[in-house]
Amino acid sequence: MTAPPTGPVVVGVDHGPAAADALALGSWAARLLEVPLIVSAVHPAPSALGSGRIDAEWIADRHRAAEEVLAGARATLGDPTGVEYRVLASSSAAHGLHDLAEQVGAALLVVGSSSSGPAARLFAGSTAERLLAGSVCPVAIAPAGMPHEPGALGRIGVAYVDTPDGRAALDEAARLARRTGSPLLLVTVVARGDAAVPFLLGDDAERAFLDTARETYEEALRKAAESVPGVRADWELRSGDVVETLADLAEVDVLFCGSRGYGPARRVLLGGVSTRLLRRACRPVVVVPRAA
């Protein structure tokens, strides 16, 4: 079990429609974890003189725009006490937020989804995807137009695989569940038929594989649910398309998942699932860094 987080929750905001949802998710998490909240807007930093030089006037304009974003965030939150607002200059939004999270030892980094996604669906833009590469803390992405306030459903989901990454996601979810008193729902998805076994194995071999897989996954889920002290943990084994099934998990407030899908259950979350899930999920998704 890792030590409880003591660093702040960092929320990155811009002019996008999901900024209000990111603020709602971030402030909810900060209250529950009893840590400070930092709201940040990133603008381009001046580059070295040369062909890539950025005009100083434009930089000043972008700085003013970032300040306007933070003013809007302050108004959205109702300007509560104890919230820090920071304008950052960096080569990219993701780089700036990465540096800030590392500098302050952030417990969680929260951003909104891209404006190109449909309402109430999560469509992670390049900033969110870049944040997932090497983040020092869990990254939460809030979909634009969340249908419920954070915590309204009273259940926390875990896309569980029996790997170090899956167990790290479970640990983070359990920490939040203890704060909220909410039960956990651990879900493992087994791909159906031809998506789960190599081509031309034959029906008998396919059935044998799926039967063995289900037994293995059920046992892993049962043990994982029993391993979480002080929290009620239910579990379900579902079949279907992995990304679609997890993306449609509408009965949870937030869904935790690991960053990879290696190990004995690699057929459950096979490479790239976390990234694809971010583009489709209807609930906030928290991607936990790869376990050491």
Short mmCIF file of C-alpha atoms in Angstrom, two decimals:
data_model
loop_
_atom_site.label_atom_id
_atom_site.label_comp_id
_atom_site.label_asym_id
_atom_site.label_seq_id
_atom_site.Cartn_x
_atom_site.Cartn_y
_atom_site.Cartn_z
CA MET A 1 0.00 0.00 0.00
CA THR A 2 1.41 3.39 -1.00
CA ALA A 3 1.34 6.40 1.31
CA PRO A 4 -1.70 8.70 1.12
CA PRO A 5 -1.19 11.65 -1.21
CA THR A 6 -0.32 14.96 0.43
CA GLY A 7 0.32 17.05 -2.69
CA PRO A 8 -2.37 19.18 -4.32
CA VAL A 9 -4.83 18.38 -7.05
CA VAL A 10 -3.80 20.27 -10.19
CA VAL A 11 -6.47 21.24 -12.74
CA GLY A 12 -5.44 22.40 -16.20
CA VAL A 13 -8.00 24.68 -17.86
CA ASP A 14 -8.44 26.40 -21.20
CA HIS A 15 -11.31 27.98 -23.17
CA GLY A 16 -12.76 24.54 -24.01
CA PRO A 17 -16.29 23.45 -23.05
CA ALA A 18 -14.97 20.77 -20.68
CA ALA A 19 -13.13 23.26 -18.45
CA ALA A 20 -16.09 23.55 -16.07
CA ASP A 21 -16.30 19.76 -15.82
CA ALA A 22 -12.57 19.52 -15.10
CA LEU A 23 -12.97 22.13 -12.35
CA ALA A 24 -15.92 20.25 -10.84
CA LEU A 25 -14.01 16.96 -10.88
CA GLY A 26 -10.80 18.50 -9.55
CA SER A 27 -12.45 20.42 -6.71
CA TRP A 28 -14.42 17.29 -5.73
CA ALA A 29 -11.22 15.23 -5.60
CA ALA A 30 -9.35 17.91 -3.62
CA ARG A 31 -12.14 18.07 -1.02
CA LEU A 32 -12.23 14.31 -0.61
CA LEU A 33 -8.45 13.90 -0.44
CA GLU A 34 -8.22 16.97 1.84
CA VAL A 35 -5.43 18.50 -0.23
CA PRO A 36 -5.03 21.96 -1.82
CA LEU A 37 -6.33 22.79 -5.30
CA ILE A 38 -4.20 24.49 -7.96
CA VAL A 39 -5.87 25.73 -11.15
CA SER A 40 -3.50 26.45 -14.01
CA ALA A 41 -3.63 27.83 -17.54
CA VAL A 42 -0.64 27.35 -19.86
CA HIS A 43 0.43 29.70 -22.63
CA PRO A 44 3.34 29.43 -25.10
CA ALA A 45 6.78 30.36 -23.81
CA PRO A 46 9.10 32.55 -25.89
CA SER A 47 11.42 30.52 -28.12
CA ALA A 48 15.04 31.20 -28.95
CA LEU A 49 15.74 33.75 -31.67
CA GLY A 50 15.79 32.23 -35.12
CA SER A 51 13.38 30.80 -37.65
CA GLY A 52 11.20 29.49 -34.83
CA ARG A 53 11.05 32.83 -33.00
CA ILE A 54 7.67 33.70 -31.50
CA ASP A 55 6.55 37.31 -31.65
CA ALA A 56 6.68 39.00 -28.23
CA GLU A 57 3.39 40.78 -28.81
CA TRP A 58 1.66 37.49 -29.51
CA ILE A 59 3.19 35.98 -26.36
CA ALA A 60 1.86 38.88 -24.30
CA ASP A 61 -1.56 38.38 -25.86
CA ARG A 62 -1.50 34.67 -25.02
CA HIS A 63 -0.53 35.52 -21.42
CA ARG A 64 -3.53 37.84 -21.16
CA ALA A 65 -5.74 35.09 -22.61
CA ALA A 66 -4.46 32.66 -19.96
CA GLU A 67 -5.27 35.18 -17.25
CA GLU A 68 -8.79 35.48 -18.67
CA VAL A 69 -9.14 31.70 -18.53
CA LEU A 70 -8.20 31.72 -14.85
CA ALA A 71 -10.63 34.56 -14.17
CA GLY A 72 -13.36 32.43 -15.71
CA ALA A 73 -12.27 29.45 -13.60
CA ARG A 74 -12.41 31.58 -10.46
CA ALA A 75 -15.94 32.65 -11.33
CA THR A 76 -17.00 29.07 -12.09
CA LEU A 77 -15.75 27.87 -8.72
CA GLY A 78 -17.31 30.81 -6.89
CA ASP A 79 -13.87 32.07 -5.82
CA PRO A 80 -13.53 29.84 -2.72
CA THR A 81 -10.66 30.45 -0.30
CA GLY A 82 -7.55 28.30 -0.45
CA VAL A 83 -7.49 27.78 -4.24
CA GLU A 84 -4.29 28.83 -6.02
CA TYR A 85 -4.34 30.06 -9.61
CA ARG A 86 -1.22 29.91 -11.79
CA VAL A 87 -0.37 31.08 -15.30
CA LEU A 88 2.41 28.94 -16.79
CA ALA A 89 4.60 29.51 -19.84
CA SER A 90 5.77 26.34 -21.56
CA SER A 91 6.46 24.76 -24.93
CA SER A 92 3.11 22.92 -24.66
CA ALA A 93 0.17 22.62 -22.29
CA ALA A 94 1.09 19.03 -21.48
CA HIS A 95 4.73 19.91 -20.77
CA GLY A 96 3.76 22.81 -18.53
CA LEU A 97 1.28 20.73 -16.52
CA HIS A 98 3.78 17.86 -16.26
CA ASP A 99 6.40 20.21 -14.83
CA LEU A 100 3.94 21.75 -12.37
CA ALA A 101 2.70 18.36 -11.17
CA GLU A 102 6.25 17.20 -10.57
CA GLN A 103 7.24 20.45 -8.86
CA VAL A 104 4.37 20.37 -6.34
CA GLY A 105 4.17 16.57 -5.94
CA ALA A 106 0.59 16.50 -7.22
CA ALA A 107 -1.80 13.84 -5.96
CA LEU A 108 -3.87 14.09 -9.16
CA LEU A 109 -3.75 15.98 -12.46
CA VAL A 110 -7.15 16.83 -13.99
CA VAL A 111 -7.92 18.10 -17.49
CA GLY A 112 -11.02 18.34 -19.63
CA SER A 113 -11.69 16.51 -22.85
CA SER A 114 -11.29 17.92 -26.34
CA SER A 115 -14.01 20.18 -27.71
CA SER A 116 -14.29 17.95 -30.80
CA GLY A 117 -16.13 15.18 -28.96
CA PRO A 118 -19.92 14.86 -28.83
CA ALA A 119 -21.72 16.08 -25.73
CA ALA A 120 -21.49 13.87 -22.63
CA ARG A 121 -18.78 11.70 -24.28
CA LEU A 122 -15.09 11.89 -23.55
CA PHE A 123 -12.82 12.65 -26.52
CA ALA A 124 -9.33 13.26 -25.21
CA GLY A 125 -7.39 15.86 -27.15
CA SER A 126 -3.64 15.90 -27.66
CA THR A 127 -2.98 17.56 -24.27
CA ALA A 128 -4.70 14.75 -22.35
CA GLU A 129 -3.01 12.05 -24.41
CA ARG A 130 0.43 13.60 -23.98
CA LEU A 131 -0.14 13.88 -20.25
CA LEU A 132 -0.49 10.11 -20.09
CA ALA A 133 3.09 9.65 -21.31
CA GLY A 134 5.26 9.58 -18.22
CA SER A 135 3.00 11.39 -15.77
CA VAL A 136 4.28 11.42 -12.19
CA CYS A 137 0.76 11.10 -10.79
CA PRO A 138 -2.67 9.78 -11.84
CA VAL A 139 -4.30 11.72 -14.68
CA ALA A 140 -8.07 12.29 -14.69
CA ILE A 141 -9.93 13.35 -17.83
CA ALA A 142 -13.39 14.86 -17.45
CA PRO A 143 -15.82 14.50 -20.37
CA ALA A 144 -17.58 17.65 -21.54
CA GLY A 145 -21.15 17.80 -20.29
CA MET A 146 -20.91 15.23 -17.50
CA PRO A 147 -24.48 14.01 -16.90
CA HIS A 148 -24.02 13.89 -13.10
CA GLU A 149 -22.10 15.86 -10.52
CA PRO A 150 -19.03 13.96 -9.23
CA GLY A 151 -20.10 11.60 -6.47
CA ALA A 152 -23.80 11.60 -7.38
CA LEU A 153 -23.93 7.88 -8.24
CA GLY A 154 -22.04 6.70 -5.16
CA ARG A 155 -19.93 4.03 -6.86
CA ILE A 156 -16.32 3.93 -8.06
CA GLY A 157 -15.31 1.70 -10.96
CA VAL A 158 -12.06 -0.14 -11.65
CA ALA A 159 -11.14 -1.65 -15.01
CA TYR A 160 -9.32 -4.50 -13.34
CA VAL A 161 -6.56 -6.72 -14.66
CA ASP A 162 -4.40 -8.95 -12.48
CA THR A 163 -1.15 -7.11 -13.22
CA PRO A 164 0.94 -4.55 -11.31
CA ASP A 165 -0.84 -1.83 -13.29
CA GLY A 166 -4.27 -3.20 -12.47
CA ARG A 167 -3.44 -3.48 -8.80
CA ALA A 168 -2.09 0.09 -8.77
CA ALA A 169 -5.40 1.28 -10.24
CA LEU A 170 -7.28 -0.68 -7.58
CA ASP A 171 -5.18 0.88 -4.80
CA GLU A 172 -5.93 4.41 -6.05
CA ALA A 173 -9.65 3.66 -6.43
CA ALA A 174 -9.80 2.12 -2.95
CA ARG A 175 -8.16 5.22 -1.46
CA LEU A 176 -10.90 7.40 -2.93
CA ALA A 177 -13.61 4.92 -1.91
CA ARG A 178 -12.49 5.10 1.72
CA ARG A 179 -12.88 8.86 1.59
CA THR A 180 -16.36 8.77 0.05
CA GLY A 181 -17.71 5.62 1.70
CA SER A 182 -18.66 4.44 -1.79
CA PRO A 183 -18.44 0.79 -2.84
CA LEU A 184 -16.10 -0.31 -5.60
CA LEU A 185 -17.10 -2.13 -8.77
CA LEU A 186 -14.28 -4.16 -10.30
CA VAL A 187 -14.90 -5.06 -13.94
CA THR A 188 -12.91 -7.37 -16.17
CA VAL A 189 -13.91 -7.65 -19.82
CA VAL A 190 -13.28 -10.80 -21.84
CA ALA A 191 -13.39 -10.20 -25.57
CA ARG A 192 -15.95 -12.29 -27.42
CA GLY A 193 -15.13 -15.19 -29.70
CA ASP A 194 -12.87 -14.24 -32.61
CA ALA A 195 -11.51 -11.20 -30.75
CA ALA A 196 -10.28 -13.36 -27.89
CA VAL A 197 -8.43 -16.22 -29.60
CA PRO A 198 -6.07 -16.63 -32.54
CA PHE A 199 -7.64 -17.10 -35.98
CA LEU A 200 -8.41 -20.69 -37.11
CA LEU A 201 -8.00 -22.33 -33.69
CA GLY A 202 -11.36 -24.03 -34.11
CA ASP A 203 -14.59 -23.88 -32.14
CA ASP A 204 -13.58 -26.49 -29.57
CA ALA A 205 -10.27 -24.81 -28.81
CA GLU A 206 -12.01 -21.45 -28.64
CA ARG A 207 -14.59 -22.69 -26.15
CA ALA A 208 -11.88 -24.34 -24.04
CA PHE A 209 -9.85 -21.13 -24.01
CA LEU A 210 -12.82 -18.98 -23.05
CA ASP A 211 -13.86 -21.36 -20.26
CA THR A 212 -10.34 -21.32 -18.83
CA ALA A 213 -10.08 -17.58 -19.22
CA ARG A 214 -13.36 -16.96 -17.43
CA GLU A 215 -12.31 -19.16 -14.49
CA THR A 216 -8.96 -17.39 -14.27
CA TYR A 217 -10.47 -13.92 -14.42
CA GLU A 218 -13.24 -14.73 -11.94
CA GLU A 219 -10.71 -16.03 -9.43
CA ALA A 220 -8.53 -12.93 -9.90
CA LEU A 221 -11.54 -10.64 -9.44
CA ARG A 222 -12.68 -12.49 -6.33
CA LYS A 223 -9.23 -12.27 -4.72
CA ALA A 224 -8.85 -8.61 -5.65
CA ALA A 225 -12.24 -7.72 -4.15
CA GLU A 226 -11.36 -9.54 -0.94
CA SER A 227 -7.97 -7.81 -0.72
CA VAL A 228 -9.34 -4.31 -0.22
CA PRO A 229 -9.70 -3.54 3.52
CA GLY A 230 -12.40 -1.22 4.76
CA VAL A 231 -14.25 -0.99 1.44
CA ARG A 232 -17.14 -2.94 -0.01
CA ALA A 233 -15.94 -4.27 -3.37
CA ASP A 234 -18.27 -5.95 -5.87
CA TRP A 235 -17.00 -7.52 -9.08
CA GLU A 236 -18.32 -8.47 -12.49
CA LEU A 237 -16.93 -10.39 -15.44
CA ARG A 238 -18.38 -9.06 -18.67
CA SER A 239 -17.91 -10.10 -22.29
CA GLY A 240 -17.84 -7.99 -25.40
CA ASP A 241 -15.67 -5.34 -26.98
CA VAL A 242 -13.31 -4.22 -24.22
CA VAL A 243 -13.32 -0.49 -24.98
CA GLU A 244 -17.05 -0.25 -25.72
CA THR A 245 -17.99 -2.21 -22.60
CA LEU A 246 -15.84 -0.09 -20.31
CA ALA A 247 -16.82 3.16 -22.03
CA ASP A 248 -20.50 2.41 -21.44
CA LEU A 249 -20.01 1.72 -17.72
CA ALA A 250 -22.51 4.41 -16.76
CA GLU A 251 -23.24 3.24 -13.20
CA VAL A 252 -19.99 4.61 -11.69
CA ASP A 253 -18.89 8.15 -10.82
CA VAL A 254 -15.38 7.62 -12.10
CA LEU A 255 -13.48 4.74 -13.72
CA PHE A 256 -9.91 3.93 -12.70
CA CYS A 257 -7.64 2.00 -15.04
CA GLY A 258 -3.95 1.17 -15.41
CA SER A 259 -1.82 2.52 -18.20
CA ARG A 260 -0.95 -0.88 -19.71
CA GLY A 261 -2.41 -4.35 -20.10
CA TYR A 262 0.52 -6.72 -19.74
CA GLY A 263 0.77 -9.98 -17.81
CA PRO A 264 -1.54 -13.02 -17.44
CA ALA A 265 -4.66 -11.03 -18.41
CA ARG A 266 -3.21 -9.29 -21.46
CA ARG A 267 -6.18 -10.38 -23.54
CA VAL A 268 -8.43 -8.26 -21.33
CA LEU A 269 -6.74 -4.89 -21.76
CA LEU A 270 -4.51 -5.33 -24.77
CA GLY A 271 -2.20 -2.42 -25.64
CA GLY A 272 -3.76 0.97 -26.29
CA VAL A 273 -7.03 0.31 -24.47
CA SER A 274 -6.49 3.13 -21.99
CA THR A 275 -5.96 5.68 -24.75
CA ARG A 276 -8.96 4.48 -26.79
CA LEU A 277 -11.11 4.42 -23.67
CA LEU A 278 -10.40 8.10 -23.05
CA ARG A 279 -11.92 8.97 -26.41
CA ARG A 280 -15.18 7.16 -25.74
CA ALA A 281 -15.98 7.02 -22.01
CA CYS A 282 -19.13 8.73 -20.73
CA ARG A 283 -17.68 9.07 -17.22
CA PRO A 284 -14.45 10.60 -15.91
CA VAL A 285 -11.50 8.25 -16.36
CA VAL A 286 -8.45 8.20 -14.09
CA VAL A 287 -5.37 6.60 -15.62
CA VAL A 288 -2.89 5.50 -12.96
CA PRO A 289 0.84 5.57 -13.82
CA ARG A 290 2.56 2.31 -14.55
CA ALA A 291 3.43 0.53 -11.32
CA ALA A 292 7.13 0.45 -10.46
#
